Coordinates of C-alpha atoms in Angstrom, one line a residue:
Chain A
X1 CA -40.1 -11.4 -3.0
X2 CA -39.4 -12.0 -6.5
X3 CA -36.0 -10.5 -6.8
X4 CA -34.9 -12.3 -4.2
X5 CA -34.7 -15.8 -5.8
X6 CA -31.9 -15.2 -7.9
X7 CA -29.5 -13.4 -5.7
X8 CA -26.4 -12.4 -7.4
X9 CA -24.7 -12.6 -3.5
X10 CA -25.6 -14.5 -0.6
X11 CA -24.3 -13.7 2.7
X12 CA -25.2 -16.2 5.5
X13 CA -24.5 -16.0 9.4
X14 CA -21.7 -13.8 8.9
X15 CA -20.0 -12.3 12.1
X16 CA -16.8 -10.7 12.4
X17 CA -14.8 -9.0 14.9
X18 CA -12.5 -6.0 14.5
X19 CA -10.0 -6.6 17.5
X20 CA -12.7 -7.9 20.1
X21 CA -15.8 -5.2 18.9
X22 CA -18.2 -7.6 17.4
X23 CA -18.9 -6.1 13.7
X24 CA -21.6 -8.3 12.7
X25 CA -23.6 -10.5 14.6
X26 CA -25.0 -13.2 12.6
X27 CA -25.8 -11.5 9.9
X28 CA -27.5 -12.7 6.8
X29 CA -28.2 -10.8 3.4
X30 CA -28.7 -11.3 -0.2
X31 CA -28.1 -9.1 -2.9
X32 CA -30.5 -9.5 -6.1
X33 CA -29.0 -9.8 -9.7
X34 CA -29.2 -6.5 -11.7
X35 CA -31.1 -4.5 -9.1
X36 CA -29.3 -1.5 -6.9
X37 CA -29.1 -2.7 -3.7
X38 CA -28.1 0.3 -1.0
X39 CA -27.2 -0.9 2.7
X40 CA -27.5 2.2 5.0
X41 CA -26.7 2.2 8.7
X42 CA -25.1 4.8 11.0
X43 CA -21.2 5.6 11.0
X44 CA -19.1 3.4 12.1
X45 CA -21.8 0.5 11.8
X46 CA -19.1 -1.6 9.5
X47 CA -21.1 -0.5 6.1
X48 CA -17.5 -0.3 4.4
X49 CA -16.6 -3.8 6.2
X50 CA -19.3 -5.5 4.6
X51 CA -17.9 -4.6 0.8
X52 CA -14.5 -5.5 1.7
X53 CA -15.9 -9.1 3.1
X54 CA -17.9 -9.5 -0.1
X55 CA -14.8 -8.9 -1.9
X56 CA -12.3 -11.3 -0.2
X57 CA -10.2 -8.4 1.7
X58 CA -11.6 -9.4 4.7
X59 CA -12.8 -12.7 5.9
X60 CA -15.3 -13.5 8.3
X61 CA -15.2 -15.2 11.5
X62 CA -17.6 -17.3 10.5
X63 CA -20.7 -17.4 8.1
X64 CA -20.6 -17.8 4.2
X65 CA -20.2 -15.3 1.4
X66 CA -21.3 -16.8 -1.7
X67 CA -21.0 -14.9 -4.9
X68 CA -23.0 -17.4 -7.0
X69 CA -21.7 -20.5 -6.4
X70 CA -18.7 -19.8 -4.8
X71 CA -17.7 -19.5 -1.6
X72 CA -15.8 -16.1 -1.2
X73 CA -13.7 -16.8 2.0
X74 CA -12.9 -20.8 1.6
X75 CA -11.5 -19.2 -2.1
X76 CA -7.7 -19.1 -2.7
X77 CA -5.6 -16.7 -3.7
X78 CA -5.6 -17.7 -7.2
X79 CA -9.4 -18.2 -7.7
X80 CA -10.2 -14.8 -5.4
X81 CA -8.5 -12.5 -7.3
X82 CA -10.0 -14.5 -10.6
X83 CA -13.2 -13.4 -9.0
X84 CA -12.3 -10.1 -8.4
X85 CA -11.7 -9.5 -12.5
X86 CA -15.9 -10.2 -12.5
X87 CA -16.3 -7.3 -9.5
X88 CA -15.6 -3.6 -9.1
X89 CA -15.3 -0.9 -5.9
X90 CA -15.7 2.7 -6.0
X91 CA -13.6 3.8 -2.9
X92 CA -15.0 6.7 -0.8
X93 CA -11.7 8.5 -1.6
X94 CA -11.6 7.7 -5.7
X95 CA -8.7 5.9 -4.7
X96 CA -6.8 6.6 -8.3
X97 CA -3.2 6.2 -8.7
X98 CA -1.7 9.6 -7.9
X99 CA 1.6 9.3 -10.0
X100 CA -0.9 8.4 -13.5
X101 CA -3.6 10.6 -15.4
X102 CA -6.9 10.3 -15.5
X103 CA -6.3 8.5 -19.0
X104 CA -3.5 5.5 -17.2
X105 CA -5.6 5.5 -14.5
X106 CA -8.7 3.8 -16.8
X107 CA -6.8 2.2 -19.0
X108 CA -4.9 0.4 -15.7
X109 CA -7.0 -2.7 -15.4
X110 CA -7.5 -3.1 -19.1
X111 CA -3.5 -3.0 -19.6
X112 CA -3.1 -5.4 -16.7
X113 CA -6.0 -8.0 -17.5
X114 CA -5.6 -7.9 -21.4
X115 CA -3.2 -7.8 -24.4
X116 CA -5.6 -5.9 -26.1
X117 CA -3.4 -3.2 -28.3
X118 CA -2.8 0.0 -27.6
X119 CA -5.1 1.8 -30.3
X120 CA -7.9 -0.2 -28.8
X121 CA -7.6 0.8 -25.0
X122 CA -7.2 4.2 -26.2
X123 CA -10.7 3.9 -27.7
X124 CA -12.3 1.7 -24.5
X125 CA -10.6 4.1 -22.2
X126 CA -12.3 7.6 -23.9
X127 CA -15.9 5.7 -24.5
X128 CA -15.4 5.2 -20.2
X129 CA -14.4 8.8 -19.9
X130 CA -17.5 9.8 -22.3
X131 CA -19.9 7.8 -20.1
X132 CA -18.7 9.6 -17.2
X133 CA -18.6 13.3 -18.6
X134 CA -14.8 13.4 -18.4
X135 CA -13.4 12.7 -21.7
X136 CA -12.1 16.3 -22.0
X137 CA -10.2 15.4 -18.3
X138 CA -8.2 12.4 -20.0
X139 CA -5.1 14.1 -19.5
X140 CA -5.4 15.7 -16.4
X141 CA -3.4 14.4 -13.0
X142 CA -6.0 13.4 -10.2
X143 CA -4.6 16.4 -8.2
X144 CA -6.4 18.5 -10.7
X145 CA -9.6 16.8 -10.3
X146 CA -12.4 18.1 -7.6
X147 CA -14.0 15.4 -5.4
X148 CA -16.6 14.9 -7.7
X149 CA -14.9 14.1 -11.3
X150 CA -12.1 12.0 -8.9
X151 CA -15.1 9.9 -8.2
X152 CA -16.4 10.0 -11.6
X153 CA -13.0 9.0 -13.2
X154 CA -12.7 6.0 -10.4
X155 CA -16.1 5.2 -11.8
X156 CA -14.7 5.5 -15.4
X157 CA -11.9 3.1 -14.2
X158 CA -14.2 1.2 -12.2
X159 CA -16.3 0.0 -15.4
X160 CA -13.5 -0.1 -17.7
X161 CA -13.2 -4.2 -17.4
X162 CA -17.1 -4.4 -17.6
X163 CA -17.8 -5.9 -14.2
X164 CA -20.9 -7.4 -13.2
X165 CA -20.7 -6.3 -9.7
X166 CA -20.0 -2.5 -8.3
X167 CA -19.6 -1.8 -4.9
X168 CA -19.9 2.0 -4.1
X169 CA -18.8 2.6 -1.0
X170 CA -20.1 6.1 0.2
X171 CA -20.1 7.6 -3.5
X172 CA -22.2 10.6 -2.1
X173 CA -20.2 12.1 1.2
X174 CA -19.1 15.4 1.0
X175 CA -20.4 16.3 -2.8
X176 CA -22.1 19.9 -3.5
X177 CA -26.1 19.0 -4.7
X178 CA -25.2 18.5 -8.3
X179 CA -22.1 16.1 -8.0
X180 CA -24.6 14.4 -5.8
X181 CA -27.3 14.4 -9.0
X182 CA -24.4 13.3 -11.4
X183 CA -23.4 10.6 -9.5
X184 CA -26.7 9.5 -8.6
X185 CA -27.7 8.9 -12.6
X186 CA -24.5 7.9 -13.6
X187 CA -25.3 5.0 -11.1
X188 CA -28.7 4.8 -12.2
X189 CA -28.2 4.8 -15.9
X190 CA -25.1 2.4 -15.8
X191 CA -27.2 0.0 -13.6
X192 CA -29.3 0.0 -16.2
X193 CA -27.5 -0.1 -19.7
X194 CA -24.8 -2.1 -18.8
X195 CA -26.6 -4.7 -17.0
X196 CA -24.6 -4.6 -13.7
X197 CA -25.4 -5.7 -10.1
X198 CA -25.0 -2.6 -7.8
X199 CA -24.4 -2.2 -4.3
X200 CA -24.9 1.2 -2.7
X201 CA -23.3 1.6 1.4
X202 CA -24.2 5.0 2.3
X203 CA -26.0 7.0 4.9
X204 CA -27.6 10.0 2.2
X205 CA -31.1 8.4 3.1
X206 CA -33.0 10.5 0.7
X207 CA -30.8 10.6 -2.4
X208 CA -30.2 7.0 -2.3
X209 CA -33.6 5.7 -1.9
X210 CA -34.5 7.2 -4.8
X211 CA -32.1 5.3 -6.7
X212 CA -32.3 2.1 -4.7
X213 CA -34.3 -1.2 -5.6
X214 CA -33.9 -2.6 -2.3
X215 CA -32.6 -1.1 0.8
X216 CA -31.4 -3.2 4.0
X217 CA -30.8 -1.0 7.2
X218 CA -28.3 -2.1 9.4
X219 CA -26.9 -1.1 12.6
X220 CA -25.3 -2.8 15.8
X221 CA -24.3 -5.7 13.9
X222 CA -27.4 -7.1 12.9
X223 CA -30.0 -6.1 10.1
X224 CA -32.5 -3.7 11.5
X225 CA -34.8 -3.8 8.4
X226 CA -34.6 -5.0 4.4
X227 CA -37.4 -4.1 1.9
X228 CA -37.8 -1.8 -0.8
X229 CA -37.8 1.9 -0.3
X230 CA -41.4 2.3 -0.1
X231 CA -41.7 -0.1 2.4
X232 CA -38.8 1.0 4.9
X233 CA -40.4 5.1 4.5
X234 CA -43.8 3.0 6.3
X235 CA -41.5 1.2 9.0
X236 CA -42.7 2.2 12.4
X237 CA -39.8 0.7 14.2
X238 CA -38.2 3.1 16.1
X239 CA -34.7 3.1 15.3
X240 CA -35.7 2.5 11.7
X241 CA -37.6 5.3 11.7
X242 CA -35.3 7.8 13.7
X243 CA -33.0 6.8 10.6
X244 CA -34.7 6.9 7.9
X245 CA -36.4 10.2 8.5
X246 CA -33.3 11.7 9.9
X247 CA -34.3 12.6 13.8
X248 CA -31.7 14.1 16.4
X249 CA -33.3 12.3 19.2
X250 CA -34.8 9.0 19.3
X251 CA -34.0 5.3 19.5
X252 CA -30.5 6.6 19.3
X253 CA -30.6 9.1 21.9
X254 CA -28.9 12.8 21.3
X255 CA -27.2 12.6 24.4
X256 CA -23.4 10.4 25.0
X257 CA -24.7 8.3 28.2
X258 CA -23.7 10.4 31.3
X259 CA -24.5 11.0 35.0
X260 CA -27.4 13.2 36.6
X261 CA -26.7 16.9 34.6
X262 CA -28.0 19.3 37.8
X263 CA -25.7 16.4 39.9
X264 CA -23.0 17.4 37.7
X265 CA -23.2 21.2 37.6
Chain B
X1 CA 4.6 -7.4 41.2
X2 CA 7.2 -9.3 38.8
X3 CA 4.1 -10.9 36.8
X4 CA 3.5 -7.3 34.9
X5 CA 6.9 -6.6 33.7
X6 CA 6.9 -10.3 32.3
X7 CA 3.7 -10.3 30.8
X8 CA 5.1 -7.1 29.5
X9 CA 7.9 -8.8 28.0
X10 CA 5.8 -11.7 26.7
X11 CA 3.8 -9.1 25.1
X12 CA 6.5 -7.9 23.4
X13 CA 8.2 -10.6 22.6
X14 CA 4.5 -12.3 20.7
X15 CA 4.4 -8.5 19.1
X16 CA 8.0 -8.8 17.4
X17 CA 7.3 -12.5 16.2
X18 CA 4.1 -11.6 14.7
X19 CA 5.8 -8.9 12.8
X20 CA 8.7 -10.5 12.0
X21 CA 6.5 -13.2 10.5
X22 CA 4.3 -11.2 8.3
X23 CA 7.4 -9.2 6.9
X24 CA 8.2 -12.7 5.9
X25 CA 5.1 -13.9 4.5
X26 CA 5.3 -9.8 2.7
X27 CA 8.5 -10.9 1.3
X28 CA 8.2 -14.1 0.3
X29 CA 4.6 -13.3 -1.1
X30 CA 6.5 -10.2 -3.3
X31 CA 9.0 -12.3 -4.6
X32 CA 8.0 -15.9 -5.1
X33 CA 6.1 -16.4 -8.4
X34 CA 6.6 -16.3 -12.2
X35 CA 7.6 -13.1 -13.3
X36 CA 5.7 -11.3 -15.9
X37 CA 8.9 -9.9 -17.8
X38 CA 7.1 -7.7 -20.4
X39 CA 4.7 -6.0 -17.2
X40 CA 7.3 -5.9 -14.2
X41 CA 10.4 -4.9 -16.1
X42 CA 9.7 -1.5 -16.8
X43 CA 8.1 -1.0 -13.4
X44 CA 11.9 -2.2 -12.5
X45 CA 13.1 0.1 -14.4
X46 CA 11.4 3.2 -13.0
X47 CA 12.4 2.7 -9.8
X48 CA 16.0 1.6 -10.7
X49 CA 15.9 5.7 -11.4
X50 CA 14.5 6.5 -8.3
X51 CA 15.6 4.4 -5.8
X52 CA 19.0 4.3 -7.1
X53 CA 20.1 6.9 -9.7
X54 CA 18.5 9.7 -7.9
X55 CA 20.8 8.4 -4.7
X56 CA 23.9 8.6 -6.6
X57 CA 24.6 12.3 -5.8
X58 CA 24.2 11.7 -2.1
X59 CA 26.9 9.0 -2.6
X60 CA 29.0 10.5 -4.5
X61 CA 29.2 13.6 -2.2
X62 CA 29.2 11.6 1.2
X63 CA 32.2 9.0 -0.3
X64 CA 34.2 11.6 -1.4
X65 CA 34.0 13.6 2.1
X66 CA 34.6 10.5 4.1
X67 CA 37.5 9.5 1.8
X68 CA 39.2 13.2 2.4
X69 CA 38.7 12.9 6.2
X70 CA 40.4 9.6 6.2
X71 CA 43.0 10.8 4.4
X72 CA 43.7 13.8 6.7
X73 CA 43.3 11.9 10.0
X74 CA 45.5 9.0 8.6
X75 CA 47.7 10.7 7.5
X76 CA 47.8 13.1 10.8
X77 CA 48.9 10.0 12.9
X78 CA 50.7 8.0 10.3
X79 CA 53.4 11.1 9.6
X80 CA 54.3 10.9 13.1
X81 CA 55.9 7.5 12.7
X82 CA 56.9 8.4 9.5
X83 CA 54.5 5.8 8.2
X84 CA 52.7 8.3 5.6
X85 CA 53.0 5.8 2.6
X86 CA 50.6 3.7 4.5
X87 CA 48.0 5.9 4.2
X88 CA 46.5 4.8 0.6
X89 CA 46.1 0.6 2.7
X90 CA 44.8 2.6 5.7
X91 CA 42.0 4.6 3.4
X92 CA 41.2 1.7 0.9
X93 CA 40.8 -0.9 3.4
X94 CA 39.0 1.4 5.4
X95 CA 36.7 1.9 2.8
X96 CA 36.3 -1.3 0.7
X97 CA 36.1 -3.2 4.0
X98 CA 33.4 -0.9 6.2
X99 CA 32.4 2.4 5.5
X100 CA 31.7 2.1 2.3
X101 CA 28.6 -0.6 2.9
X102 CA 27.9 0.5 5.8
X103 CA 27.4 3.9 5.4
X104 CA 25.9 3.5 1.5
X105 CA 23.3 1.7 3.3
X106 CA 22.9 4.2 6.3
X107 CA 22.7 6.8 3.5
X108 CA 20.7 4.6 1.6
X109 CA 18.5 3.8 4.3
X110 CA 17.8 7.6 5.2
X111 CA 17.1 8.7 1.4
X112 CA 15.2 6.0 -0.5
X113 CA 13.9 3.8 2.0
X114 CA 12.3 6.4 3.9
X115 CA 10.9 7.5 0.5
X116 CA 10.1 4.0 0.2
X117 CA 8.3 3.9 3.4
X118 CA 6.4 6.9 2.6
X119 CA 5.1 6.3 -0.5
X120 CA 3.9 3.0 0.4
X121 CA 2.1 4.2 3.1
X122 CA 0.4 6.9 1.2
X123 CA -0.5 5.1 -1.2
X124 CA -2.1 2.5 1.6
X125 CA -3.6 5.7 3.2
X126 CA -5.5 6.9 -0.3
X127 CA -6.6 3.0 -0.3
X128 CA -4.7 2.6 -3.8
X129 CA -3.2 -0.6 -2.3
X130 CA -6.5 -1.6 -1.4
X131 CA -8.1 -0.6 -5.1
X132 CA -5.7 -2.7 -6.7
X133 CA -6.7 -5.5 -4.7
X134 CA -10.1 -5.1 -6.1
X135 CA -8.9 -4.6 -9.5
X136 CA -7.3 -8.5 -9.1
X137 CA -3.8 -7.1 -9.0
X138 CA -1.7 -8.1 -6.5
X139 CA 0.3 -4.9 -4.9
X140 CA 2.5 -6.9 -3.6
X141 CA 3.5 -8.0 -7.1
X142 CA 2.9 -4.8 -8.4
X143 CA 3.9 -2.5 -5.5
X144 CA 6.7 -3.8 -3.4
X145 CA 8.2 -6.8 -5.8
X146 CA 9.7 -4.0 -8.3
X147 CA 11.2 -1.8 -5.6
X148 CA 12.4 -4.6 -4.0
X149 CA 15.0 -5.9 -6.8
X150 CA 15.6 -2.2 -7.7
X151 CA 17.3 -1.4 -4.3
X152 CA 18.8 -4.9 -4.2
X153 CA 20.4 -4.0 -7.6
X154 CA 21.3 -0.3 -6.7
X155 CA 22.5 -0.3 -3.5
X156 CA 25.9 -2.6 -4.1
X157 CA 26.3 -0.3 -7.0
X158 CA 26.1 2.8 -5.1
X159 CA 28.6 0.8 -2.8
X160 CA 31.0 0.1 -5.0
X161 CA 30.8 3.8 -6.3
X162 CA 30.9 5.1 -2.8
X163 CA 33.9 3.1 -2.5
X164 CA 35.9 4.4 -5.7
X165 CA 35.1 7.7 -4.7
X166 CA 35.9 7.5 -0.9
X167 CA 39.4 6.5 -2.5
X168 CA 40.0 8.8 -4.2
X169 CA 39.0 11.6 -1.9
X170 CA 41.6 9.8 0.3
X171 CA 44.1 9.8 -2.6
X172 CA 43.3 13.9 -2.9
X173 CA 44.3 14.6 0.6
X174 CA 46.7 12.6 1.1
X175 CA 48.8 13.2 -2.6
X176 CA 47.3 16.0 -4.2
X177 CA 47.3 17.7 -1.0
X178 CA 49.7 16.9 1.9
X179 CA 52.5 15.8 -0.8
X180 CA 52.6 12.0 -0.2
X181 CA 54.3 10.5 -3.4
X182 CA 51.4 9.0 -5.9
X183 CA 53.7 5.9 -6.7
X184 CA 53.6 5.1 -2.7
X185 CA 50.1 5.6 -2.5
X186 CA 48.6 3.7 -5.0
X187 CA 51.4 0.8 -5.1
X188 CA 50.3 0.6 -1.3
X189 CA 46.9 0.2 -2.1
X190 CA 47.5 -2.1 -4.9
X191 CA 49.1 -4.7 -2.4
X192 CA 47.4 -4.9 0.3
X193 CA 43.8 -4.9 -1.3
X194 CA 42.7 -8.5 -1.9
X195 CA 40.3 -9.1 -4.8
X196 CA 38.3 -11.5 -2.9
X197 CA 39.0 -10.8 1.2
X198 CA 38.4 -7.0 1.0
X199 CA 36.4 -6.1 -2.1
X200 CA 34.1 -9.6 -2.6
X201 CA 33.2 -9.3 0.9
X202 CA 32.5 -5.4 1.2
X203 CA 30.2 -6.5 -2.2
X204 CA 28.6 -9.0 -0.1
X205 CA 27.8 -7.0 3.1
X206 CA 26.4 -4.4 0.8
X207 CA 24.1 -7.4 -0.8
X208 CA 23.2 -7.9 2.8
X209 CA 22.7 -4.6 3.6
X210 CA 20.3 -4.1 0.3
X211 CA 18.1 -6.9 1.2
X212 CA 17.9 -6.2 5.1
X213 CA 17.1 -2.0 4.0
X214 CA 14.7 -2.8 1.5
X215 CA 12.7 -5.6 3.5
X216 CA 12.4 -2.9 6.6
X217 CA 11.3 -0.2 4.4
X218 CA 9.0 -1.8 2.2
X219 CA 7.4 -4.0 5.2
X220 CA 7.3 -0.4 7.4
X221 CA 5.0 1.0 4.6
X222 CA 2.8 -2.3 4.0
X223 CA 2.2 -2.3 7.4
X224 CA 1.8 1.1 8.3
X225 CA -1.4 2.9 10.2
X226 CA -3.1 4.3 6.9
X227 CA -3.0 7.6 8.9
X228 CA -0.7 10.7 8.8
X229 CA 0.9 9.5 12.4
X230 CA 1.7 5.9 11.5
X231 CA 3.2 7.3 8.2
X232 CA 5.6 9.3 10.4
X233 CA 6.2 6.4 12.6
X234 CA 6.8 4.1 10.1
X235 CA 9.2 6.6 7.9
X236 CA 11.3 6.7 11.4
X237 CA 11.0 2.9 12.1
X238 CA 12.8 2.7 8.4
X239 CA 15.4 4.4 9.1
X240 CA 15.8 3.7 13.2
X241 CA 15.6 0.2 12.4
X242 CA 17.5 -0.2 9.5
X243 CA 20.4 2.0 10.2
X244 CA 20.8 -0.4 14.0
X245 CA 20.4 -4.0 11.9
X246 CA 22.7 -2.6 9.3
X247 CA 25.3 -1.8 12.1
X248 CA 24.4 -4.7 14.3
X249 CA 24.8 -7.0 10.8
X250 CA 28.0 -5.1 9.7
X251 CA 29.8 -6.2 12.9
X252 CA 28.5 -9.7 13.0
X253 CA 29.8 -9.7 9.3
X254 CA 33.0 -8.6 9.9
X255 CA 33.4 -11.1 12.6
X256 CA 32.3 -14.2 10.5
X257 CA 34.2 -13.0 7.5
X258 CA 37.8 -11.2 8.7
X259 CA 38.4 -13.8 11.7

């Protein structure tokens, strides 16, 4: 696969336990260059794990994460958080800073990582806003924001240092239809115009395969199934396909595991 | 039958270390490094204001009530062996000495580091904590290292006001009041308080008391369940476990420094 051979991040043999529930068991992916990449998996499958392993939050209990070159876990303190500067996360929740606008909230990193003056983070900060559709919001406080433009103002603050990577964790849960449209293009579109490398964790099958350049599925700790979108719609396995065409019974039975019902009654 | 109430023990015992450990690694983590003057100073600032000048009225109002009731019970036992003019020593090294330390940092403990606790923990909860990580700044630079020094700044100054005030409540009572001759009282006072064996140490208990209050509150947040129950629980831990080192400190203190 040709997108494959110049993966932007490679993760190799990775397991990790929360506590002694095996996360991940052995798990190997890699994450093209400039391509959106979605991994989709059941709740509570450790979709949301994964990001914060790629970004250094976590570290695995064994296995490699390499982002290029580098080695995410064996990385200090210093050189992780150089790292970070180069990546982005959308958290499910927006995640702004409650106490600052929409406006600080942007201009945050850029006042942190910079000495840029003040007249020219007003100007980065508003072409953000204007990407996102929420230049006329500059001045609101994030508890005036619905879900929706809170997660297209983190996205505004997520892009503000220019990033190569984003990790959107869950950017879709809980949004009416057109949030969910908005978000989607504004993903799409910044995938495409600013270059980036995007990683989509999320369980809205549909909407994010129609975005996605690749898709891997996993759940139980292990891949279940990688291609592009086309390819997983055609998968015959039968978890895969209980998942991706959104069944209540399957692979993944409807019923918790329990005794004899009739016994019961 | 004895091995459960052991392993119990040992359980608890590995649990405290474990914490007691990370709340150094927090501290040391928040404090050690260059500091960014023109970034952290006005982050200091801000929470100079509300750790410590929005705690001033609390002080003020608390000092000046203890000060009047030490003055009225003094004076209620001194006047029977005709000892009244002791009262201003009795209520100044009362204060300078213990209560003004200890309960500025009980007070202390129960407004701004439970508000400490809190906010930290919210702001763990929302994951801002957790987006600034992401954003390559380190929250515990950012987050805990400013409130940190603000409450070791503000709480010996909210001391030493509790202190002046608690005084002169005492003085109220005592002169103002129940008719004990000014001269008396504050020539009293004036002898028997000793620049550096009551007021230098009071200053340094409070230091103590600043860095033990702020450690526990910031480290309750930090470490909090990022849920609405382990906020609660931590907010209490801050103040339970503060307010018991504080007195446990105070009278350890006491007996290294007054003996």
């Amino acid at each position: 696969m040709t997108m494959l051979q110049d993966p932007l991040i490679r993760i190799e043999n990775v397991t990790f336990f929360r506590g002694l529930r095996k996360i991940y068991d052995n798990v190997s992916l890699s994450i093209p260059r400039g391509k959106i990449t979605a991994v989709m998996g059941p709740s509570g499958t450790g979709k949301t794990t994964l990001l914060r392993i790629i970004g250094g939050q976590l570290k695995p209990d064994s296995g490699s994460v390499f982002y290029e070159d580098r080695n995410v876990p064996k990385l200090g303190r210093g050189a992780l958080y150089e790292l970070r500067k180069r990546m982005s996360m959308l958290f499910q929740s927006g995640a702004l800073f409650t106490g600052m606008n929409v406006f600080d909230n942007v201009a945050y990193p850029i006042r942190e990582h910079t000495s840029l003056p003040e007249e020219l983070i007003r100007t980065l900060v508003l072409m953000k806003l204007e990407t996102v559709g929420l230049r006329g919001a500059a001045f609101l406080m994030p508890s005036e924001l619905s879900g929706g433009m809170a997660r297209r103002a983190a996205l505004a603050r997520a892009i503000a240092l220019d990033p190569e990577l984003i990790m959107y964790d869950e950017p879709l849960t809980g949004q009416d239809p057109i949030t969910m449209a908005v978000l989607l293009k504004l993903i799409k579109e910044l995938n495409t115009t600013l270059g980036l490398t995007s990683i989509i964790v999320s369980h809205d099958v549909s909407e994010v395969m129609s975005i996605a350049d690749y898709v891997y599925l996993v759940s139980g700790g292990r891949v279940l199934a990688h291609g592009i979108p086309d390819q997983l719609k055609e998968e015959r396995h039968p978890d895969v396909y209980q998942f991706i065409h959104g069944l209540p019974d399957g692979a993944v039975p409807f019923h918790y595991p329990a005794g004899n019902y009739l016994e019961e009654l | 039958m004895l091995v459960k109430p052991i392993s119990n023990l040992g359980r608890s015992g590995i649990e405290f270390l474990t914490a007691l450990g990370r709340a150094l690694l927090v501290l040391l983590h928040a404090l050690i490094g260059r500091p960014q003057f023109k970034k952290h100073f006005p982050l200091f600032v801000e929470q100079l204001y509300v750790v410590g000048v929005q705690s001033v009225m609390i002080i003020i109002v608390s000092g000046l009530f203890i000060g009047m009731v030490l003055g009225l019970q003094g004076y209620n036992v001194l006047v029977q062996f005709k000892a009244e003019a002791s009262l201003g020593p009795l209520v100044s090294l009362s204060i300078l000495r213990e209560l003004g330390p200890v309960v500025a940092a009980l007070l202390f403990a129960g407004r701004a580091g439970s508000a400490l606790t809190a906010e930290i923990g919210l702001m763990k909860a929302t994951e801002q904590l957790s987006s600034m990580e992401m954003m390559a700044v380190d929250p515990l630079r950012r987050v805990i290292s400013p409130r940190f020094w603000a409450g070791f700044v503000s709480l010996p100054l909210l001391t030493f006001m509790f202190s002046v005030i608690g005084i002169y409540g005492g003085k109220m009572v005592g002169v103002d009041w129940l008719g004990i001759d000014e001269g008396t009282f504050w020539t009293g006072t004036q002898a028997s308080v000793d620049l550096y064996d009551d007021i230098a140490q009071g200053w340094i208990k409070s230091v103590i008391f600043a860095v033990v209050v702020c450690w526990v509150s910031l480290f309750n947040g930090y470490n909090c369940l990022p849920t609405a129950a382990g906020i609660s629980k931590a907010t209490t831990q801050t103040v339970v476990h503060s307010s018991l080192i504080v007195l446990g400190l105070d009278f350890v203190l006491t007996a290294l420094m007054f003996n």
